[in-house]
mmCIF file of C-alpha atoms in Angstrom:
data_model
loop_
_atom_site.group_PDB
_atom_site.id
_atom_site.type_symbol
_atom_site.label_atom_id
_atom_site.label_comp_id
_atom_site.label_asym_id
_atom_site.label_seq_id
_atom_site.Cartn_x
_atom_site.Cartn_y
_atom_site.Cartn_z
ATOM 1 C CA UNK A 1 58.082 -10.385 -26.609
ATOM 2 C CA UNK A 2 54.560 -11.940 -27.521
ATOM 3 C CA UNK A 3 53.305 -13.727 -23.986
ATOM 4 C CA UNK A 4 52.133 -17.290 -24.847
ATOM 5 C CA UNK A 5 48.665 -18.444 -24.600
ATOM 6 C CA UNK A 6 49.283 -20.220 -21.399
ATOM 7 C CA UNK A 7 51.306 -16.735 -20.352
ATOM 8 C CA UNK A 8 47.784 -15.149 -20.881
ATOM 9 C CA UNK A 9 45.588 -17.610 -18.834
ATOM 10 C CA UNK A 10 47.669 -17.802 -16.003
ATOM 11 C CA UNK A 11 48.332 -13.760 -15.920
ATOM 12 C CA UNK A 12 44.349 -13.588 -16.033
ATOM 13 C CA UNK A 13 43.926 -16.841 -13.356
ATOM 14 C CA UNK A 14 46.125 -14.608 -11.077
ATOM 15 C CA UNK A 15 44.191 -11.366 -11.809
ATOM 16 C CA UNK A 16 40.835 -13.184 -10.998
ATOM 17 C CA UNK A 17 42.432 -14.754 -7.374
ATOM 18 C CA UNK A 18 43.591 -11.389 -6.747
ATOM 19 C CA UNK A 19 40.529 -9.266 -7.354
ATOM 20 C CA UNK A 20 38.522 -11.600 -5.666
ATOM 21 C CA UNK A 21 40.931 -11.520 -2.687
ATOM 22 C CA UNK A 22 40.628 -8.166 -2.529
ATOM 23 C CA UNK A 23 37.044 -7.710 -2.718
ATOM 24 C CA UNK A 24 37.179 -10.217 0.190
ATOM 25 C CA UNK A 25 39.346 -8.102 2.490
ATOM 26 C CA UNK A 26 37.305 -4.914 1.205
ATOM 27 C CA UNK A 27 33.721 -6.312 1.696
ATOM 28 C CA UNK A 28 33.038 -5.496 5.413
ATOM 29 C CA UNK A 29 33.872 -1.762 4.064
ATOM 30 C CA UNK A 30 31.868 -1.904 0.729
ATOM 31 C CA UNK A 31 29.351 0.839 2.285
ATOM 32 C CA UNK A 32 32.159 3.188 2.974
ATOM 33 C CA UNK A 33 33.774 2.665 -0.375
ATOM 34 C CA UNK A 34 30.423 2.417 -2.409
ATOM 35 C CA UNK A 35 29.281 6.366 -0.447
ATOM 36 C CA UNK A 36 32.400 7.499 -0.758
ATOM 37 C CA UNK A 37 32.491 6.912 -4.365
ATOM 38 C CA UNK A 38 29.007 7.748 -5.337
ATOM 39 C CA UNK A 39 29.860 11.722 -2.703
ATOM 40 C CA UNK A 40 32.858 11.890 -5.056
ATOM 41 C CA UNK A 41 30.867 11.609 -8.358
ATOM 42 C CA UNK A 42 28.528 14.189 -6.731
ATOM 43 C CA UNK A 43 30.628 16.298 -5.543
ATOM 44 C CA UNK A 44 33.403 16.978 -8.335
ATOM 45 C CA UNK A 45 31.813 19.674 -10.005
ATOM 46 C CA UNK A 46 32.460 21.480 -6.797
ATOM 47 C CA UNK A 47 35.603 20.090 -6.236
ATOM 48 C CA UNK A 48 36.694 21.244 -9.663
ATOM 49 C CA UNK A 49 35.550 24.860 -9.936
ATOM 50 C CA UNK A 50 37.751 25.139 -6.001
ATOM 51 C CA UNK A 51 40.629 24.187 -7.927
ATOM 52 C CA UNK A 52 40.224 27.041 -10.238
ATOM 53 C CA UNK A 53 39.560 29.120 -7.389
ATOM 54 C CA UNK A 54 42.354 27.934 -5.342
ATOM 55 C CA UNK A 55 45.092 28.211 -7.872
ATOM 56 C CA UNK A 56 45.378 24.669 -8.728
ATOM 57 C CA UNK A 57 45.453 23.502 -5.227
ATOM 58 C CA UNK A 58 44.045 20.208 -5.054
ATOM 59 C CA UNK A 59 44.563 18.698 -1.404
ATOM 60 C CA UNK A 60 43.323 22.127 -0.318
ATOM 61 C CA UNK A 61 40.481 22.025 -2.657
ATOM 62 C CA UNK A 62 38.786 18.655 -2.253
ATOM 63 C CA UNK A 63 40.144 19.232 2.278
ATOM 64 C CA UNK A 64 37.005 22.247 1.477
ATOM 65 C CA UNK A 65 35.084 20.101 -0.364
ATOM 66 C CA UNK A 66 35.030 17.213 1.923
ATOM 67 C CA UNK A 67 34.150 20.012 4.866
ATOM 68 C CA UNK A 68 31.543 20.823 2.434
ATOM 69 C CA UNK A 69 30.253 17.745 2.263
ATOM 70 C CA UNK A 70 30.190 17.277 5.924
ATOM 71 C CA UNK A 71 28.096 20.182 6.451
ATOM 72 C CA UNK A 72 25.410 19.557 3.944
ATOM 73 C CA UNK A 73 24.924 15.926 4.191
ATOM 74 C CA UNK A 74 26.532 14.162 6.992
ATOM 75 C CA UNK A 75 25.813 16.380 9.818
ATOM 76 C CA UNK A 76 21.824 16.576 9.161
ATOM 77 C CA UNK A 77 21.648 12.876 8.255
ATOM 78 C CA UNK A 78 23.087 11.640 11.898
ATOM 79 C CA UNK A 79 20.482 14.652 13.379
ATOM 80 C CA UNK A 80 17.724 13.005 11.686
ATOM 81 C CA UNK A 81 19.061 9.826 12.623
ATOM 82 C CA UNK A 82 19.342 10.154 15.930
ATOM 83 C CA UNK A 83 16.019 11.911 16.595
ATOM 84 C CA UNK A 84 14.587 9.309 14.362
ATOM 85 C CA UNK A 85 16.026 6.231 16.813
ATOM 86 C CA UNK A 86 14.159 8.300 19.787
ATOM 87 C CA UNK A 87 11.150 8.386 17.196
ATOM 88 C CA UNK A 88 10.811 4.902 16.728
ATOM 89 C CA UNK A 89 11.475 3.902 20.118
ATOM 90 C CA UNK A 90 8.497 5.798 21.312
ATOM 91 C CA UNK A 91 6.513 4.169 18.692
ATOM 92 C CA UNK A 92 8.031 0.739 19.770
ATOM 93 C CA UNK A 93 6.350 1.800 23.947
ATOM 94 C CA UNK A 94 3.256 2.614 22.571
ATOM 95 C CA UNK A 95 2.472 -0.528 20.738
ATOM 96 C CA UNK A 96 3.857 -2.611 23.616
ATOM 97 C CA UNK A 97 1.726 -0.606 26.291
ATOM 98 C CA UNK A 98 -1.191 -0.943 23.852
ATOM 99 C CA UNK A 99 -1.941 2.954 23.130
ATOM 100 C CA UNK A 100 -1.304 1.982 19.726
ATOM 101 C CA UNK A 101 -4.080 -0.593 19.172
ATOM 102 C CA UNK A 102 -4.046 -1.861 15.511
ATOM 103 C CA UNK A 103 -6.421 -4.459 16.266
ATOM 104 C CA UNK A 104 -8.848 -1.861 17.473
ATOM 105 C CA UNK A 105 -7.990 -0.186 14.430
ATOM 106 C CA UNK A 106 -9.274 -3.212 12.128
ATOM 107 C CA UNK A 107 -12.405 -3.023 14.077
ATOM 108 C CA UNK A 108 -12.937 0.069 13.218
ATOM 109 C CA UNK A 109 -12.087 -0.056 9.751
ATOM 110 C CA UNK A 110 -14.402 -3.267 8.943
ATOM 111 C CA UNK A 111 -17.536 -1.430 11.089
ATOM 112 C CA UNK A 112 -17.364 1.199 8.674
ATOM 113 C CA UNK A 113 -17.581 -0.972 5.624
ATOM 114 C CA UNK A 114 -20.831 -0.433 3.433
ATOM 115 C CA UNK A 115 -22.557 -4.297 3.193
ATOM 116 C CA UNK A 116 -21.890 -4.596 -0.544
ATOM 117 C CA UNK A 117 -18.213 -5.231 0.883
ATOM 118 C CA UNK A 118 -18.367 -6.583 3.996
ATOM 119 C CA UNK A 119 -20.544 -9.534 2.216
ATOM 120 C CA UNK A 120 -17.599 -9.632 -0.366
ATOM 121 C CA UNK A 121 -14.890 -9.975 2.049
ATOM 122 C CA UNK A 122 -17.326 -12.888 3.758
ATOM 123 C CA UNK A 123 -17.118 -14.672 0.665
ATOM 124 C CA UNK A 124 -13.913 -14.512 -0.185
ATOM 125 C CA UNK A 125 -12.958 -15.929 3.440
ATOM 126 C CA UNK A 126 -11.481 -12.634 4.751
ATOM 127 C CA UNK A 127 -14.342 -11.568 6.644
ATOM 128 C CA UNK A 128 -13.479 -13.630 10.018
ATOM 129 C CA UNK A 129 -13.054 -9.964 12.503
ATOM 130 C CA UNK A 130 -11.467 -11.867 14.889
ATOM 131 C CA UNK A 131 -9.055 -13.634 12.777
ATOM 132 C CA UNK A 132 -8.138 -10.574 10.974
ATOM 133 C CA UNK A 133 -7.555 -8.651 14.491
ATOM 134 C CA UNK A 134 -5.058 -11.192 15.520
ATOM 135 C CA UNK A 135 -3.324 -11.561 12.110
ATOM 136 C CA UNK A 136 -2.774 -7.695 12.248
ATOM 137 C CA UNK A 137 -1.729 -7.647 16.326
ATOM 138 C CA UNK A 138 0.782 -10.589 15.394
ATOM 139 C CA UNK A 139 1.799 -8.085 12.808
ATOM 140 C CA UNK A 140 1.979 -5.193 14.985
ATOM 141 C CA UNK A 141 4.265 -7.300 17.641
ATOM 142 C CA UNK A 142 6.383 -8.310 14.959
ATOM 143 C CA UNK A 143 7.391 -4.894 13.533
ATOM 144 C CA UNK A 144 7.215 -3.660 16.860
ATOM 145 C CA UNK A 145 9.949 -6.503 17.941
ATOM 146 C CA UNK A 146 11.801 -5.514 14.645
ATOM 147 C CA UNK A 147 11.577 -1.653 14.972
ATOM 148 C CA UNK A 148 13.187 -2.261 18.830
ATOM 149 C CA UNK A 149 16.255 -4.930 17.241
ATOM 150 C CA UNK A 150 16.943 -2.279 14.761
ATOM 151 C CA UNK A 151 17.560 0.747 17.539
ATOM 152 C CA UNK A 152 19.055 -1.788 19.773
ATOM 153 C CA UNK A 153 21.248 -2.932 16.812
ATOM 154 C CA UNK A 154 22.080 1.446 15.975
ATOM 155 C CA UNK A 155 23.036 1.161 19.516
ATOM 156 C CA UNK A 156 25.676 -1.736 19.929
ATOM 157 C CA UNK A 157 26.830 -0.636 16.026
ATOM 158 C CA UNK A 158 27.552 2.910 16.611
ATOM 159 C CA UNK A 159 31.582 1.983 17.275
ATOM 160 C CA UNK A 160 30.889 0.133 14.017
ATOM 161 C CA UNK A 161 28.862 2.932 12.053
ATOM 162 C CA UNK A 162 31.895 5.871 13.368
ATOM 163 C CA UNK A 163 34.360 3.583 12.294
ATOM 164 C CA UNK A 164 32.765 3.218 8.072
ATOM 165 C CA UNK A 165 32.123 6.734 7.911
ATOM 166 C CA UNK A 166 36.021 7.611 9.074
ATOM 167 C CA UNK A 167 36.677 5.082 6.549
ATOM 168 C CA UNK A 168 34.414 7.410 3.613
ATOM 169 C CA UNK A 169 35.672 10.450 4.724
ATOM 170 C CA UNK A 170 39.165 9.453 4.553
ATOM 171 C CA UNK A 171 38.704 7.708 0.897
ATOM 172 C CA UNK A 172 36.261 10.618 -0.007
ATOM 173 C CA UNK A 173 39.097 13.193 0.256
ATOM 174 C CA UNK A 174 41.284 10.696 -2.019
ATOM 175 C CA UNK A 175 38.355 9.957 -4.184
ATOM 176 C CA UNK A 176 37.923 13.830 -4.906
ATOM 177 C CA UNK A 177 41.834 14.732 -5.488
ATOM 178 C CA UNK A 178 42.840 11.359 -7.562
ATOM 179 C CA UNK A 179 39.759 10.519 -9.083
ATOM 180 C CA UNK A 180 40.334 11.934 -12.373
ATOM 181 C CA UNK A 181 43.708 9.823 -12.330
ATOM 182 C CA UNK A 182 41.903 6.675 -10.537
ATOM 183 C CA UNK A 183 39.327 6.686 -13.593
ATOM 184 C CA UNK A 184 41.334 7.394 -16.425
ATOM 185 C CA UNK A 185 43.452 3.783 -14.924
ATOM 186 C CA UNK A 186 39.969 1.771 -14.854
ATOM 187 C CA UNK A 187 38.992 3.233 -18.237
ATOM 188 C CA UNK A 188 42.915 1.527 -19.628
ATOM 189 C CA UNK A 189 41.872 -1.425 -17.989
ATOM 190 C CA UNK A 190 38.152 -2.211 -19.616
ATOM 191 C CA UNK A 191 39.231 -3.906 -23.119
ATOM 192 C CA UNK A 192 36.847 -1.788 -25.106
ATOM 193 C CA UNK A 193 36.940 1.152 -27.719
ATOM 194 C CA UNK A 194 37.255 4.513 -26.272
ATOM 195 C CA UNK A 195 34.165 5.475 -27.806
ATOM 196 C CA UNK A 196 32.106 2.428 -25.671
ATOM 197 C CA UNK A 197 34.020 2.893 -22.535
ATOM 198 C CA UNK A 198 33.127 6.826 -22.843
ATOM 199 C CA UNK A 199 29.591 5.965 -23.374
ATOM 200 C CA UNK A 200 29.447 3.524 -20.542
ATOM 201 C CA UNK A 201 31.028 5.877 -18.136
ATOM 202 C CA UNK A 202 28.372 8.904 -19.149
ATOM 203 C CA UNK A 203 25.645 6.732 -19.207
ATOM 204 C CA UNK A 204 26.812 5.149 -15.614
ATOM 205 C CA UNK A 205 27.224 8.911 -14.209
ATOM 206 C CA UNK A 206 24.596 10.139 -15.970
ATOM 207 C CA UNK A 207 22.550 7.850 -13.845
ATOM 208 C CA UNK A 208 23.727 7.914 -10.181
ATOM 209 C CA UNK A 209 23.911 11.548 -10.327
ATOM 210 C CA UNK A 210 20.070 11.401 -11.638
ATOM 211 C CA UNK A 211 19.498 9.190 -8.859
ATOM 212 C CA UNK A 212 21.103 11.314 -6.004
ATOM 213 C CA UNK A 213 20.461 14.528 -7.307
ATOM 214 C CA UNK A 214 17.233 14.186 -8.472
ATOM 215 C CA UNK A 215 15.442 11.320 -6.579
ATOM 216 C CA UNK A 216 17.159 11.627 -3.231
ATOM 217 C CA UNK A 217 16.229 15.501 -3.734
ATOM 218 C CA UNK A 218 12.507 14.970 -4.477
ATOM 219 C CA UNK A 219 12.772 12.962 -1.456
ATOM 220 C CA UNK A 220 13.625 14.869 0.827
ATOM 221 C CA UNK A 221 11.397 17.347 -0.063
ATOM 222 C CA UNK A 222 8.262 15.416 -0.315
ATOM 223 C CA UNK A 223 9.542 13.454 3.642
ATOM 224 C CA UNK A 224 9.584 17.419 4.537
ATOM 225 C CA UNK A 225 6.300 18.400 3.483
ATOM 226 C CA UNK A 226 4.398 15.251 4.828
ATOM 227 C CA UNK A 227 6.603 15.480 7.947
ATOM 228 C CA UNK A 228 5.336 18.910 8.350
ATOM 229 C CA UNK A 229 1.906 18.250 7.531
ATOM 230 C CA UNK A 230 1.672 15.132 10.298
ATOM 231 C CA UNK A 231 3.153 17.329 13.017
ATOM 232 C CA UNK A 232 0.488 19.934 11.811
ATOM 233 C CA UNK A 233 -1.932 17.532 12.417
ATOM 234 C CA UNK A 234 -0.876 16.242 15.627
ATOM 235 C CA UNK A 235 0.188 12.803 15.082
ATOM 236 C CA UNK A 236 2.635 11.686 17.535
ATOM 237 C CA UNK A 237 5.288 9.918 15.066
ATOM 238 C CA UNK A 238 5.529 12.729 12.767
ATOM 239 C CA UNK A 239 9.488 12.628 11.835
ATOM 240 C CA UNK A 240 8.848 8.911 11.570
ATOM 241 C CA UNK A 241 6.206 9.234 8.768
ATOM 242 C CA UNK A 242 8.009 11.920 7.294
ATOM 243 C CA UNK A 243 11.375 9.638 6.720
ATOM 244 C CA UNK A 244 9.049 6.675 5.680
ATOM 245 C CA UNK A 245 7.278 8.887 2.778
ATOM 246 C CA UNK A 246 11.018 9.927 1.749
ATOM 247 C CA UNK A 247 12.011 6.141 1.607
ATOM 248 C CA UNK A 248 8.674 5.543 -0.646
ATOM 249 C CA UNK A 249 8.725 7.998 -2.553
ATOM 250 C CA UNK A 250 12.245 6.649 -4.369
ATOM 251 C CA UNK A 251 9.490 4.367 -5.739
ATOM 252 C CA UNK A 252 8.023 5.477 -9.075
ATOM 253 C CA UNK A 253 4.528 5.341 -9.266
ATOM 254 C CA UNK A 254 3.581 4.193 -5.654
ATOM 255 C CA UNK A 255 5.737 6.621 -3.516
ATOM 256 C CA UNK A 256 4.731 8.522 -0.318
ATOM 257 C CA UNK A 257 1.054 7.958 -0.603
ATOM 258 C CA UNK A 258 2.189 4.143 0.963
ATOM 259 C CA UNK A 259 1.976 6.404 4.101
ATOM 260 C CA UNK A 260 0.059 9.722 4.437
ATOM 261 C CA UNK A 261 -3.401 7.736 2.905
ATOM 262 C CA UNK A 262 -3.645 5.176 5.394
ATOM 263 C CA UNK A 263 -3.170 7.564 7.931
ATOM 264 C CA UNK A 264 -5.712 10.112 5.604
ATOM 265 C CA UNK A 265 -7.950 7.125 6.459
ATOM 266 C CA UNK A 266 -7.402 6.185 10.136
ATOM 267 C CA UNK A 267 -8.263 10.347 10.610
ATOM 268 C CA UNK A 268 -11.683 9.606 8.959
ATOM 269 C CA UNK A 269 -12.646 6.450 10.848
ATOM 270 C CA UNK A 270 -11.515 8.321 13.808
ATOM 271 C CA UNK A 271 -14.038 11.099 13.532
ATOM 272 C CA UNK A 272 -11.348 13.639 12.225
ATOM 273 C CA UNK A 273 -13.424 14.511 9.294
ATOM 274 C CA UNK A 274 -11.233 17.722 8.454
ATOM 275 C CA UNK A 275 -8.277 16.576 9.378
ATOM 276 C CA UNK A 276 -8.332 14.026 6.937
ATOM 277 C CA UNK A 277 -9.729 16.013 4.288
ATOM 278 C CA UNK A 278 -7.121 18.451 4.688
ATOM 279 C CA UNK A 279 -4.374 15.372 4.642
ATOM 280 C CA UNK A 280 -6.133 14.020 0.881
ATOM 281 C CA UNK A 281 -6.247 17.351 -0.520
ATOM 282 C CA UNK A 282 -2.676 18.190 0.809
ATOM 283 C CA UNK A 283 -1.500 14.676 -0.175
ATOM 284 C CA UNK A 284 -2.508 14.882 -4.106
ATOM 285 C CA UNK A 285 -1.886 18.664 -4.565
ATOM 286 C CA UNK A 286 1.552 19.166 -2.640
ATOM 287 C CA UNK A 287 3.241 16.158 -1.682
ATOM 288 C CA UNK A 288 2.254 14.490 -5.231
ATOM 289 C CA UNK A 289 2.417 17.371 -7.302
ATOM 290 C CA UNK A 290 6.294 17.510 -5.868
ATOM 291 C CA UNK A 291 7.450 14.222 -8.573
ATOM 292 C CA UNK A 292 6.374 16.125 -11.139
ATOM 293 C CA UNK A 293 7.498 19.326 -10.912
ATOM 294 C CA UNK A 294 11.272 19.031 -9.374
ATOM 295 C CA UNK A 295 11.841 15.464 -10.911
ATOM 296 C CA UNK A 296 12.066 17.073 -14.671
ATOM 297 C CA UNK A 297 13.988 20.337 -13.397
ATOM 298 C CA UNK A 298 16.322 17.962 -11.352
ATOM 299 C CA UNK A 299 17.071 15.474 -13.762
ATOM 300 C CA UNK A 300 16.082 16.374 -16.735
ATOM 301 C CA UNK A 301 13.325 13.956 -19.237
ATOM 302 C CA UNK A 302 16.267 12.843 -21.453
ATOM 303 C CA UNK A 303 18.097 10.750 -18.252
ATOM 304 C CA UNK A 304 14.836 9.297 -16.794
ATOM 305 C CA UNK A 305 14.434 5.385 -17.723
ATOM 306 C CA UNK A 306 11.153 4.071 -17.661
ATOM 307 C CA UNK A 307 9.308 3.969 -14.674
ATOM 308 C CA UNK A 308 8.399 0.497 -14.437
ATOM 309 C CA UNK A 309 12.341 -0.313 -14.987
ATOM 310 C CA UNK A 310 13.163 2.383 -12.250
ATOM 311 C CA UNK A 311 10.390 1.096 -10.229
ATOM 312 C CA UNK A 312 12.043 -3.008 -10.632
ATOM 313 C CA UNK A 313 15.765 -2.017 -10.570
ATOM 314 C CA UNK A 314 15.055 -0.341 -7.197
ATOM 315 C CA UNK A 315 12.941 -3.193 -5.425
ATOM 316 C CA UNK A 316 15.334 -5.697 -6.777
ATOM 317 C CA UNK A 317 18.575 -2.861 -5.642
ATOM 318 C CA UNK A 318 17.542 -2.934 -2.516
ATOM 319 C CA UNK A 319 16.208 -6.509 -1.683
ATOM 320 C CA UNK A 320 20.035 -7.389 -2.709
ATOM 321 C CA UNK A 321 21.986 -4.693 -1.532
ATOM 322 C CA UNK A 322 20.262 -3.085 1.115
ATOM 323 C CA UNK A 323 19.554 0.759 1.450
ATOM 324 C CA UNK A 324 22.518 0.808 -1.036
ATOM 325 C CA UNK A 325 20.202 -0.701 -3.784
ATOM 326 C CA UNK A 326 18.291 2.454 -4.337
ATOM 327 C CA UNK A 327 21.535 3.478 -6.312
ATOM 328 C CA UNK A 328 23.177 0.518 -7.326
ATOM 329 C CA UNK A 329 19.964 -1.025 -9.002
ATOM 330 C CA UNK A 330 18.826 1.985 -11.108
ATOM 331 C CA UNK A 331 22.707 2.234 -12.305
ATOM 332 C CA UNK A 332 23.207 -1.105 -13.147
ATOM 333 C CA UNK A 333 19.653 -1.613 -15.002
ATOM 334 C CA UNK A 334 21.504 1.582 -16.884
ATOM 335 C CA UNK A 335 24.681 0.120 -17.277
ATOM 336 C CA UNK A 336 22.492 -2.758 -18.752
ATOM 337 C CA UNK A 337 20.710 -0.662 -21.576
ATOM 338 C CA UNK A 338 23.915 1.133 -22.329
ATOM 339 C CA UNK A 339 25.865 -2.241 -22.995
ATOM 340 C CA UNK A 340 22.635 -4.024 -25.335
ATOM 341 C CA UNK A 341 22.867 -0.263 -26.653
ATOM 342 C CA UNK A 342 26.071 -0.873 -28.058
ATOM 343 C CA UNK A 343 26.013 -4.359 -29.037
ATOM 344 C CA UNK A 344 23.237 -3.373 -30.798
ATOM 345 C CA UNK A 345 24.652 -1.238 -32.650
ATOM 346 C CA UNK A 346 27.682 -3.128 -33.369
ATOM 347 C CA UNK A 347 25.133 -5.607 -35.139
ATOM 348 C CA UNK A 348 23.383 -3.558 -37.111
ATOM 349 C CA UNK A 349 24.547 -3.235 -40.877
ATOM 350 C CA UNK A 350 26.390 -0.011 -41.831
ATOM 351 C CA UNK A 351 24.288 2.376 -44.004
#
């Protein structure tokens, strides 16, 4: 029996309430489901080739892969966590107890200014010393007060944080041994050809796995080399720079040289000639030559978008969605190409 046309609007008025009831109820655990999704997508090649192993075992196989997970990415991100909270509180003591002095800093910087610029910098009203020093100490305060309401927040949250990443562990072993199932339902439900809905899909994994695999990769390395380098150097909030030039560098064309240049700079205007000589060179021919090289061998040319989309769908990612951004935004601006992509080519004359 053909439903009615009222049949169909009220069976689609009740499937609206009831997804959006249900993203309701799921919301204050869309980080767990969102990482626990994305691990999944990661992790299934693995997953997969245990099942072969393992005789078809599939609880058994994607139990190992879950430990496996565990091991290589949950355990040393709450390490670097954790020492990173004792990082930035020391930072936090400094600035209050003024051994950090940015203001001093500024003074420095301006006083080594050739005149050419200093004069510029008069005339475009910037040049006031003392206005600038209390700009950037109100500045300094502010992230300082910010950088101590984030560890105090890790603090009172950690009942909170254990309890989400139960939650993704617990739908990440689900995820691995039903996702095939869980997908192939989703891909019935999407009123499209199978031909669109398979391209969709690709293009959509294609993309996050780009993203984790290859960006979060080439982050980590380039956090670890300038990490390195800073504690080489001696500066005091080494981890701390190192996990800032990982965060950066998921930005295309900017990236970690946000953070080891200025502090390339503060070396020179300190009198650290070789130090921050050493930082530059190591900087350019190391930490920048990293992009380059593993990016393509990661990823692969063919799955990169441009960088200027990357570079928007990331800043816009995470100003929306928070750390989660860095994924969601590059895989949306992908879903976005993919679906013009096809419509497209829907409207374009045959032969």
């Amino acid at each position: 029996m053909t439903p009615t046309l009222a049949q169909q609007r009220a069976l689609l008025l009740l499937l609206v309430a009831v997804s959006a009831a249900f993203a309701w109820i799921v919301w204050p655990f869309f980080g767990a489901v969102f990482w626990a999704a994305v691990l999944a997508l990661l992790f299934t090649p693995p997953y997969r080739r245990l099942v072969r192993w393992m005789g078809g075992r599939r609880s058994l196989a994607a139990t190992t892969t879950l430990l496996l997970c565990l091991v290589v990415v949950i355990l040393p991100t709450a390490i670097i966590a954790a020492a990173l909270v004792q990082e930035v509180s020391l930072v936090y003591q400094d600035v209050q107890s003024k051994k950090l002095d940015v203001a001093a800093f500024a003074q420095q910087l301006i006083d080594s200014l050739p005149a050419w610029m200093a004069g510029l910098l008069e005339r475009l009203g910037v040049g006031d010393v003392a206005s600038m020093q209390a700009k950037l100490a109100a500045a300094a305060a502010q992230g300082s007060r910010f950088m101590a309401t984030q560890v105090v927040g890790f603090g009172v949250n950690t009942f909170d944080f254990l309890v989400s990443t139960g939650v993704m562990l617990y739908l990440l072993f689900f995820f691995l041994r039903d996702g095939g199932s869980l997908a192939a339902r989703i891909e019935r439900a999407i009123p499209l050809s199978h031909e669109h809905k398979a391209h969709l899909f690709s293009q959509f994994a294609t993309v996050v796995r780009a993203t984790i695999k290859g960006n979060l990769l080439v982050a980590a390395v380039q956090g670890a080399l300038g990490g390195v380098m800073l504690w080489m150097l001696g500066v005091q909030a080494a981890l701390l720079g190192g996990v800032l030039m990982a965060l950066f560098s998921l930005l295309p064309a900017v990236g970690a040289a946000l953070v080891w240049a200025p502090v390339a700079v503060w070396f020179l205007l300190a009198g650290s000639i070789g130090k921050g000589l050493i930082l530059i060179v190591f900087g350019l021919f190391a930490i920048g030559l990293v992009d380059n090289i593993l990016r393509p061998i990661l990823v692969g040319k063919d799955t990169q978008m441009p960088d200027y989309l990357v570079l928007v769908s990331t800043l816009g990612g995470i100003a929306v969605f928070g750390l989660n951004g860095f994924v969601i935004g590059p895989a949306i601006a992908a879903l976005f190409l993919a679906a013009w992509d096809l419509y497209s080519s829907r409207q374009r004359p045959a032969g």
